[in-house]
Amino acid sequence: MDTNQIAYTVNKSAPAVPQWLNKGDNAWQMTASTLVGIQSMPGLVILYASIVKKKWAVNSAFMALYAFAAVLICWVLVCYRMAFGDELLPFWGKGAPALGQKYLVVRARVPESRHRVTTDRYETTEPFFPMASLVYFQFTFAAITLILLAGSVLGRMNIKAWMAFVPLWLIFSYTVGAFSLWGGGFLYHWGVIDYSGGYVIHLSSGIAGLTAAYWVGPRLKSDRERFPPNNVLLMLAGAGLLWMGWSGFNGGAPYAANIDSSIAVLNTNVCAATSLLVWTSLDVVFFGKPSVIGAVQGMMTGLVCITPGAGLVQPWAAIVMGMLSGSIPWVSMMILHKKCSLLQQVDDTLGVFHTHAVAGLLGGLLTGLLAEPDLCRLILPRETRGAVYGGNGGVQFVKQIVAALFVIAWNVASTTIILLVIRLFIPLRMPDNQLEIGDDAVHGEEAYALWGDGEKYDPTKHGWHTSSYSEVTAPSRFVDGARGVTISL
């Protein structure tokens, strides 16, 4: 036996490599988890900090950063098992910690709940990696949902109210959708398709974001009328991280490095590119010039739309979905929004309702139409097909509609109740004097030490800078690049 054979034998029998573990699947699952995590941290942190007015850069980035950390702790303490554990109610699992060694090193099982098995074909998937990989992968989905929701209330929500809202919404809203559609709840066993979160993540965050924006209240009138991004190039960097991370978002959904994962990654990028081009073309036709922010929104709607069916539709269908996701949300944002009094009244800062709720709903319904039977057979536990393929496809489309209505109703109700309870103890909206100033008033910190629009820099009045700090450690001279002058401190 040569050296390589000895090493292989030892490795195969090591306690860390049980017989059921597939190293390739586990490696891909951890990679996909990291890609999804990067979408939030730093992807959306950078995107939010850059796309808002400069006085809200720090606050917007911090809302995303805080949510990422808070969700992880709540997730391992109780929420993972609420979303993927044994049944408590038909739409909710029994909460319990996911921290014990004995729980995390065993082979993952999705869903854990076995309460509705009525056929010989057991409807539980057992991936070839440990539970620890699954717990972390699903955490990254939960975290990005809260961060996407934050996009609706940037620029005015009381940061203390946000800190209370994150764990409460995770517990009472996100876990319900996740269990119902993914974790063994009634919609999962009914056969509703949500490949990677079109409903659980995007429809939920868009509807909850719009609801939260209603209850929190609007930004200042001056901010609503003029809210330019403070750094368009950095915004594109954040958007790029979001796009590339989506390969893990949809590619990790099969829980294996398999054929379906490859199809999902290809479809994801095809749909996003198509949607971006369609949205940009509409901007040129109707407004005479392409908008960079519009291109980012088109990219986003394409990524969202393909998510519920990424591994279940053919690439030509991904192009069709991209064409529709680049046009229907464009119409809802640019035309219908201006004609709807409710949407005019509610101040959805980044238009999360259009880019996530509308696009997520569209994707879920199109999946009910275009899901290809042979691709469905690769991953789904029962015979499934879209309506265009005949058979029971029409029933599948109805199921997609019913599931969407449930997700919408639950998120409106749960988000409203959570915010009304928080409002009893903490104001939901910042006071106007803080809204006038922004980051410096809320955090005592600002994103940029210098400005190029005539504002005067005083190190004794901004954030952690003090006169003693400037005298001891700061350089005596620096260049204000925006104005091209050298200033002495």
Coordinates of C-alpha atoms in Angstrom, one line a residue:
M1 CA 0.0 0.0 0.0
D2 CA 1.6 3.3 -1.1
T3 CA 1.6 6.6 0.9
N4 CA -1.5 8.0 -0.8
Q5 CA -3.6 4.9 -0.2
I6 CA -2.6 4.9 3.5
A7 CA -3.5 8.6 3.8
Y8 CA -6.8 8.0 2.1
T9 CA -7.7 5.0 4.4
V10 CA -6.8 7.0 7.5
N11 CA -8.8 10.0 6.3
K12 CA -11.9 7.9 5.4
S13 CA -11.9 6.3 8.9
A14 CA -11.3 9.5 10.8
P15 CA -14.1 10.5 13.2
A16 CA -14.4 13.9 11.5
V17 CA -15.3 12.1 8.2
P18 CA -18.2 9.7 8.8
Q19 CA -19.4 7.4 6.0
W20 CA -22.3 9.6 5.1
L21 CA -20.3 12.8 4.7
N22 CA -19.6 14.0 1.1
K23 CA -16.7 16.4 1.3
G24 CA -17.6 18.0 -2.0
D25 CA -21.2 18.7 -1.0
N26 CA -20.1 20.0 2.4
A27 CA -17.4 22.2 0.8
W28 CA -19.9 23.7 -1.6
Q29 CA -22.5 24.3 1.1
M30 CA -20.0 26.2 3.2
T31 CA -18.9 28.1 0.2
A32 CA -22.5 28.9 -0.8
S33 CA -23.1 30.1 2.8
T34 CA -20.2 32.4 2.7
L35 CA -21.3 33.8 -0.7
V36 CA -24.8 34.5 0.7
G37 CA -23.2 36.1 3.9
I38 CA -21.0 38.3 1.7
Q39 CA -24.2 39.6 0.0
S40 CA -25.2 41.1 3.4
M41 CA -21.8 41.8 5.0
P42 CA -20.3 43.7 3.3
G43 CA -22.5 43.7 0.1
L44 CA -25.7 45.4 1.4
V45 CA -23.7 47.3 4.0
I46 CA -21.8 49.0 1.2
L47 CA -24.8 49.4 -1.0
Y48 CA -27.0 51.0 1.7
A49 CA -24.2 53.3 2.9
S50 CA -23.6 54.5 -0.7
I51 CA -27.1 54.7 -2.1
V52 CA -28.5 57.0 0.6
K53 CA -27.9 60.7 1.2
K54 CA -24.5 61.3 2.8
K55 CA -25.9 62.3 6.2
W56 CA -27.5 58.8 6.5
A57 CA -24.5 56.7 5.3
V58 CA -23.4 55.5 8.8
N59 CA -26.9 54.9 10.1
S60 CA -27.9 52.9 7.0
A61 CA -24.8 50.7 7.1
F62 CA -25.2 50.2 10.8
M63 CA -28.8 49.0 10.5
A64 CA -27.5 46.2 8.1
L65 CA -24.5 45.4 10.3
Y66 CA -26.6 45.2 13.5
A67 CA -29.2 43.0 11.8
F68 CA -26.6 40.5 10.6
A69 CA -25.2 40.0 14.1
A70 CA -28.5 40.0 16.0
V71 CA -30.1 37.5 13.6
L72 CA -27.2 35.0 14.0
I73 CA -27.5 34.9 17.8
C74 CA -31.3 34.6 17.8
W75 CA -31.0 32.0 15.1
V76 CA -28.8 29.6 17.0
L77 CA -30.6 30.3 20.3
V78 CA -34.1 29.5 19.2
C79 CA -35.1 30.5 15.6
Y80 CA -33.5 27.8 13.5
R81 CA -35.6 25.1 15.2
M82 CA -38.7 27.3 14.9
A83 CA -38.1 27.4 11.1
F84 CA -36.8 23.8 10.5
G85 CA -37.6 21.8 13.7
D86 CA -40.5 19.6 14.8
E87 CA -44.0 20.9 14.4
L88 CA -45.6 23.1 17.0
L89 CA -48.4 24.3 14.7
P90 CA -49.0 23.6 11.0
F91 CA -47.1 26.9 10.2
W92 CA -44.5 27.0 13.0
G93 CA -41.8 24.8 14.5
K94 CA -40.8 24.2 18.1
G95 CA -38.2 26.6 19.2
A96 CA -35.0 25.2 20.7
P97 CA -31.3 25.9 20.7
A98 CA -29.1 24.7 17.8
L99 CA -25.9 24.9 19.8
G100 CA -25.2 21.5 21.2
Q101 CA -22.4 19.3 19.8
K102 CA -24.6 16.3 19.5
Y103 CA -27.1 18.2 17.4
L104 CA -24.7 19.9 15.1
V105 CA -22.4 17.0 14.1
V106 CA -25.1 14.6 13.0
R107 CA -26.2 14.4 9.4
A108 CA -28.5 17.2 8.3
R109 CA -32.2 16.5 7.7
V110 CA -34.6 18.8 5.9
P111 CA -37.3 19.1 7.2
E112 CA -36.9 17.7 10.6
S113 CA -40.6 17.4 11.0
R114 CA -42.1 14.1 9.9
H115 CA -45.7 14.7 11.0
R116 CA -47.4 14.5 7.6
V117 CA -45.8 11.5 5.9
T118 CA -48.7 9.5 4.3
T119 CA -46.9 7.8 1.4
D120 CA -44.1 5.3 1.0
R121 CA -41.9 8.0 -0.5
Y122 CA -40.6 9.8 2.6
E123 CA -40.6 13.6 2.0
T124 CA -37.4 14.3 4.0
T125 CA -34.1 15.1 2.4
E126 CA -30.9 14.0 4.1
P127 CA -28.0 16.0 2.7
F128 CA -24.5 14.6 2.8
F129 CA -23.2 17.2 5.3
P130 CA -23.6 18.0 9.0
M131 CA -26.3 20.0 10.6
A132 CA -23.9 22.7 11.4
S133 CA -23.5 23.5 7.7
L134 CA -27.3 23.7 7.3
V135 CA -27.8 25.9 10.4
Y136 CA -25.3 28.5 9.1
F137 CA -26.5 28.4 5.5
Q138 CA -30.1 29.1 6.6
F139 CA -28.9 31.8 8.9
T140 CA -27.5 33.8 6.0
F141 CA -31.0 33.7 4.4
A142 CA -32.7 34.9 7.5
A143 CA -30.1 37.7 7.9
I144 CA -30.5 39.1 4.4
T145 CA -34.3 39.1 4.7
L146 CA -34.1 41.5 7.6
I147 CA -31.5 43.6 5.9
L148 CA -33.6 43.9 2.7
L149 CA -36.6 44.9 4.9
A150 CA -34.4 47.7 6.3
G151 CA -34.2 49.3 2.9
S152 CA -37.8 50.5 3.3
V153 CA -37.2 52.5 6.5
L154 CA -33.7 53.9 5.9
G155 CA -33.3 57.6 6.8
R156 CA -35.8 57.9 9.7
M157 CA -36.4 54.8 11.8
N158 CA -35.3 55.1 15.4
I159 CA -32.2 52.9 15.7
K160 CA -33.4 51.7 19.1
A161 CA -36.7 50.7 17.7
W162 CA -34.9 48.8 14.9
M163 CA -32.7 47.0 17.5
A164 CA -35.9 45.7 19.1
F165 CA -37.7 45.0 15.8
V166 CA -35.0 42.7 14.4
P167 CA -35.3 39.8 16.8
L168 CA -39.1 40.1 17.2
W169 CA -39.7 40.0 13.4
L170 CA -37.3 37.1 13.0
I171 CA -39.2 35.1 15.6
F172 CA -42.8 36.0 14.8
S173 CA -42.7 36.5 11.0
Y174 CA -39.6 35.0 9.3
T175 CA -39.7 31.6 11.0
V176 CA -43.4 31.2 10.1
G177 CA -42.8 31.6 6.4
A178 CA -39.7 29.5 6.5
F179 CA -41.4 26.6 8.4
S180 CA -44.5 26.8 6.3
L181 CA -42.7 26.6 2.9
W182 CA -39.4 24.9 3.7
G183 CA -39.4 23.4 7.1
G184 CA -42.2 20.9 6.9
G185 CA -45.2 23.1 7.3
F186 CA -48.6 22.9 5.6
L187 CA -47.5 24.7 2.4
Y188 CA -44.4 22.5 2.1
H189 CA -46.5 19.3 2.3
W190 CA -49.1 20.8 0.0
G191 CA -46.5 21.1 -2.7
V192 CA -45.9 24.8 -3.1
I193 CA -42.7 25.6 -4.9
D194 CA -40.2 28.1 -3.4
Y195 CA -36.9 26.9 -4.6
S196 CA -34.7 29.5 -2.8
G197 CA -36.8 32.1 -1.2
G198 CA -38.9 34.1 -3.6
Y199 CA -41.7 34.0 -1.1
V200 CA -39.9 33.2 2.2
I201 CA -37.4 36.0 1.7
H202 CA -38.3 38.5 -1.0
L203 CA -42.1 38.7 -0.9
S204 CA -41.9 38.7 2.9
S205 CA -39.3 41.5 3.1
G206 CA -41.1 43.6 0.5
I207 CA -44.5 43.4 2.2
A208 CA -43.1 43.7 5.7
G209 CA -41.0 46.6 4.5
L210 CA -43.9 48.5 3.1
T211 CA -45.9 47.8 6.2
A212 CA -43.1 49.0 8.4
A213 CA -42.7 52.1 6.3
Y214 CA -46.3 52.9 6.9
W215 CA -46.1 52.7 10.7
V216 CA -42.7 54.3 11.1
G217 CA -43.8 57.3 9.0
P218 CA -42.0 59.2 6.2
R219 CA -38.7 60.9 6.0
L220 CA -38.4 64.7 6.2
K221 CA -40.1 66.4 3.2
S222 CA -36.7 67.7 2.0
D223 CA -35.2 64.2 2.1
R224 CA -38.2 62.7 0.2
E225 CA -37.9 65.3 -2.5
R226 CA -34.1 65.1 -2.8
F227 CA -32.3 61.9 -1.7
P228 CA -29.2 61.5 -4.0
P229 CA -26.7 58.6 -3.5
N230 CA -23.5 59.8 -1.9
N231 CA -21.3 57.5 -3.9
V232 CA -22.5 55.9 -7.1
L233 CA -19.3 53.9 -7.7
L234 CA -19.3 52.4 -4.3
M235 CA -23.0 51.6 -4.7
L236 CA -22.0 49.5 -7.8
A237 CA -19.4 47.7 -5.8
G238 CA -22.1 46.7 -3.3
A239 CA -24.4 45.7 -6.1
G240 CA -21.7 43.6 -7.6
L241 CA -21.2 41.7 -4.4
L242 CA -24.9 41.1 -4.3
W243 CA -25.0 39.8 -7.8
M244 CA -22.1 37.4 -7.5
G245 CA -23.2 36.2 -4.1
W246 CA -26.5 35.1 -5.6
S247 CA -24.7 32.1 -7.1
G248 CA -24.5 30.8 -3.6
F249 CA -28.0 32.0 -2.8
N250 CA -29.6 29.9 -5.5
G251 CA -26.8 27.4 -6.2
G252 CA -26.8 26.2 -2.5
A253 CA -30.5 25.5 -2.5
P254 CA -30.3 21.8 -3.6
Y255 CA -28.0 21.1 -0.6
A256 CA -25.5 19.4 -3.0
A257 CA -23.0 20.2 -5.6
N258 CA -25.1 18.5 -8.3
I259 CA -26.6 19.1 -11.7
D260 CA -29.5 21.1 -10.4
S261 CA -27.1 23.5 -8.6
S262 CA -25.4 24.2 -11.9
I263 CA -28.7 24.9 -13.7
A264 CA -29.7 27.2 -10.9
V265 CA -26.4 29.3 -11.0
L266 CA -26.7 29.6 -14.8
N267 CA -30.4 30.6 -14.7
T268 CA -29.7 33.1 -12.0
N269 CA -27.1 35.0 -14.0
V270 CA -29.1 34.8 -17.3
C271 CA -32.2 36.2 -15.7
A272 CA -30.4 39.0 -13.9
A273 CA -28.6 40.1 -17.0
T274 CA -31.8 40.1 -19.1
S275 CA -33.7 42.1 -16.5
L276 CA -30.9 44.7 -16.2
L277 CA -30.9 45.2 -19.9
V278 CA -34.7 45.5 -20.2
W279 CA -34.9 48.0 -17.3
T280 CA -32.1 50.1 -18.7
S281 CA -33.7 50.1 -22.2
L282 CA -37.0 51.3 -20.7
D283 CA -35.2 54.1 -18.9
V284 CA -33.6 55.1 -22.2
V285 CA -36.9 55.0 -24.1
F286 CA -39.0 56.9 -21.6
F287 CA -36.4 59.2 -19.9
G288 CA -33.8 59.6 -22.7
K289 CA -30.8 58.3 -20.7
P290 CA -29.7 55.2 -18.9
S291 CA -29.8 55.3 -15.1
V292 CA -27.1 53.5 -13.1
I293 CA -29.5 53.3 -10.1
G294 CA -32.1 51.9 -12.5
A295 CA -29.7 49.3 -13.8
V296 CA -29.1 48.2 -10.2
Q297 CA -32.8 47.9 -9.6
G298 CA -33.2 45.9 -12.8
M299 CA -30.4 43.6 -11.8
M300 CA -32.1 43.2 -8.4
T301 CA -35.6 42.4 -9.8
G302 CA -34.1 39.8 -12.1
L303 CA -32.2 38.1 -9.2
V304 CA -35.4 38.1 -7.1
C305 CA -37.7 36.9 -9.9
I306 CA -35.6 33.8 -10.7
T307 CA -35.1 32.8 -7.1
P308 CA -38.3 30.8 -6.6
G309 CA -37.6 28.7 -9.7
A310 CA -33.9 28.9 -10.3
G311 CA -33.2 25.2 -10.6
L312 CA -36.6 24.3 -12.0
V313 CA -36.9 26.2 -15.2
Q314 CA -35.0 26.0 -18.5
P315 CA -32.6 28.8 -19.5
W316 CA -35.0 30.1 -22.2
A317 CA -37.6 30.5 -19.4
A318 CA -35.0 32.4 -17.3
I319 CA -34.8 34.8 -20.2
V320 CA -38.6 35.2 -20.3
M321 CA -38.6 35.7 -16.6
G322 CA -35.8 38.3 -16.9
M323 CA -37.8 40.2 -19.6
L324 CA -40.9 40.3 -17.3
S325 CA -38.9 41.2 -14.2
G326 CA -37.2 44.0 -16.0
S327 CA -40.5 45.5 -17.2
I328 CA -43.4 44.7 -14.7
P329 CA -41.6 46.0 -11.6
W330 CA -40.4 49.0 -13.7
V331 CA -44.1 49.8 -14.5
S332 CA -45.1 49.4 -10.9
M333 CA -42.4 51.7 -9.7
M334 CA -42.4 54.3 -12.4
I335 CA -46.0 54.5 -13.4
L336 CA -48.4 52.7 -11.0
H337 CA -46.6 54.1 -7.9
K338 CA -47.4 57.6 -9.0
K339 CA -51.1 56.8 -9.5
C340 CA -51.7 54.9 -6.3
S341 CA -52.5 57.0 -3.3
L342 CA -51.4 54.4 -0.8
L343 CA -48.0 53.9 -2.3
Q344 CA -47.6 57.7 -2.5
Q345 CA -48.5 58.0 1.1
V346 CA -46.1 55.3 2.3
D347 CA -42.4 56.3 2.2
D348 CA -40.6 53.2 1.0
T349 CA -37.0 54.6 0.9
L350 CA -35.4 52.2 -1.6
G351 CA -38.6 50.9 -3.3
V352 CA -38.3 47.5 -1.6
F353 CA -41.9 46.8 -2.3
H354 CA -41.3 47.0 -6.1
T355 CA -37.9 45.3 -6.3
H356 CA -38.7 42.5 -3.9
A357 CA -42.4 42.1 -3.2
V358 CA -43.5 42.6 -6.8
A359 CA -40.6 40.7 -8.3
G360 CA -40.8 37.9 -5.8
L361 CA -44.5 37.5 -6.4
L362 CA -43.9 37.6 -10.1
G363 CA -41.2 34.9 -9.8
G364 CA -43.4 32.6 -7.7
L365 CA -46.3 32.8 -10.2
L366 CA -44.0 32.3 -13.2
T367 CA -42.5 29.3 -11.5
G368 CA -46.0 27.9 -11.3
L369 CA -46.2 28.3 -15.0
L370 CA -42.7 27.4 -16.2
A371 CA -41.4 24.7 -13.9
E372 CA -40.1 22.0 -16.1
P373 CA -41.1 18.4 -15.0
D374 CA -37.7 16.7 -15.5
L375 CA -35.9 19.5 -13.6
C376 CA -38.4 19.3 -10.8
R377 CA -37.8 15.6 -10.6
L378 CA -34.1 16.3 -9.8
I379 CA -34.9 17.9 -6.5
L380 CA -38.6 18.0 -5.5
P381 CA -40.0 15.1 -3.5
R382 CA -43.2 14.7 -5.6
E383 CA -44.3 14.9 -9.2
T384 CA -44.4 18.6 -10.1
R385 CA -44.8 20.7 -13.3
G386 CA -45.7 24.2 -14.4
A387 CA -49.0 25.0 -16.0
V388 CA -47.5 25.3 -19.5
Y389 CA -46.5 21.6 -19.3
G390 CA -50.1 20.4 -18.8
G391 CA -51.1 17.7 -16.3
N392 CA -51.6 19.1 -12.8
G393 CA -49.7 22.3 -13.7
G394 CA -52.9 24.4 -13.4
V395 CA -53.3 23.1 -9.8
Q396 CA -49.7 24.1 -9.1
F397 CA -50.3 27.6 -10.3
V398 CA -53.3 27.9 -7.9
K399 CA -51.1 26.7 -5.1
Q400 CA -48.5 29.4 -5.8
I401 CA -51.3 32.0 -5.6
V402 CA -52.6 30.7 -2.3
A403 CA -49.1 30.6 -0.8
A404 CA -48.5 34.2 -1.8
L405 CA -51.7 35.3 -0.2
F406 CA -50.7 33.6 3.0
V407 CA -47.3 35.2 3.1
I408 CA -48.7 38.6 2.4
A409 CA -51.4 38.4 5.0
W410 CA -49.1 37.0 7.7
N411 CA -46.4 39.7 7.1
V412 CA -48.9 42.6 7.1
A413 CA -50.4 41.3 10.4
S414 CA -47.3 40.3 12.2
T415 CA -45.3 43.4 11.2
T416 CA -48.1 45.7 12.3
I417 CA -48.5 44.0 15.7
I418 CA -44.8 44.0 16.4
L419 CA -44.4 47.7 15.6
L420 CA -47.4 48.7 17.6
V421 CA -46.0 46.9 20.6
I422 CA -42.6 48.5 20.2
R423 CA -44.3 51.9 19.8
L424 CA -45.6 51.5 23.4
F425 CA -42.0 51.7 24.7
I426 CA -39.9 53.3 21.9
P427 CA -40.8 55.9 19.3
L428 CA -40.6 54.3 15.9
R429 CA -39.4 57.5 14.1
M430 CA -36.5 59.7 15.0
P431 CA -37.4 63.2 16.2
D432 CA -37.2 65.9 13.5
N433 CA -34.1 67.5 15.1
Q434 CA -32.2 64.3 14.5
L435 CA -33.6 63.8 11.1
E436 CA -32.3 67.3 10.1
I437 CA -28.7 66.4 11.1
G438 CA -28.5 62.7 10.4
D439 CA -25.6 60.4 11.4
D440 CA -23.8 62.9 13.7
A441 CA -26.9 63.3 15.8
V442 CA -27.8 59.6 15.9
H443 CA -24.3 58.0 16.2
G444 CA -21.9 60.8 16.9
E445 CA -20.1 59.7 13.8
E446 CA -20.1 60.6 10.1
A447 CA -19.1 58.8 7.0
Y448 CA -16.9 61.6 5.6
A449 CA -14.6 63.9 7.4
L450 CA -14.6 66.4 4.6
W451 CA -17.2 67.6 2.1
G452 CA -17.0 69.4 -1.2
D453 CA -20.1 71.4 -1.1
G454 CA -19.0 74.3 1.1
E455 CA -19.6 72.8 4.6
K456 CA -16.9 73.7 7.1
Y457 CA -15.0 71.0 8.9
D458 CA -14.4 71.3 12.6
P459 CA -12.7 68.3 14.3
T460 CA -14.0 69.3 17.7
K461 CA -17.7 68.9 16.7
H462 CA -17.8 65.7 14.6
G463 CA -17.9 62.2 16.2
W464 CA -15.0 60.9 18.1
H465 CA -12.6 63.7 16.9
T466 CA -11.5 66.1 19.6
S467 CA -9.1 68.9 19.8
S468 CA -6.8 66.9 22.0
Y469 CA -6.9 64.0 19.4
S470 CA -6.1 66.4 16.6
E471 CA -3.2 68.0 18.4
V472 CA -1.6 64.7 19.4
T473 CA -2.2 62.2 16.6
A474 CA -3.7 63.9 13.5
P475 CA -1.4 65.1 10.7
S476 CA -0.9 68.9 10.7
R477 CA -2.0 69.2 7.1
F478 CA -4.2 67.4 4.7
V479 CA -5.5 67.9 1.2
D480 CA -9.2 68.5 0.6
G481 CA -9.3 66.7 -2.7
A482 CA -12.8 67.8 -3.6
R483 CA -11.7 71.5 -3.7
G484 CA -8.0 71.0 -4.4
V485 CA -6.7 73.1 -1.5
T486 CA -4.4 72.3 1.4
I487 CA -5.8 73.0 4.8
S488 CA -3.9 73.4 8.1
L489 CA -5.3 72.0 11.3

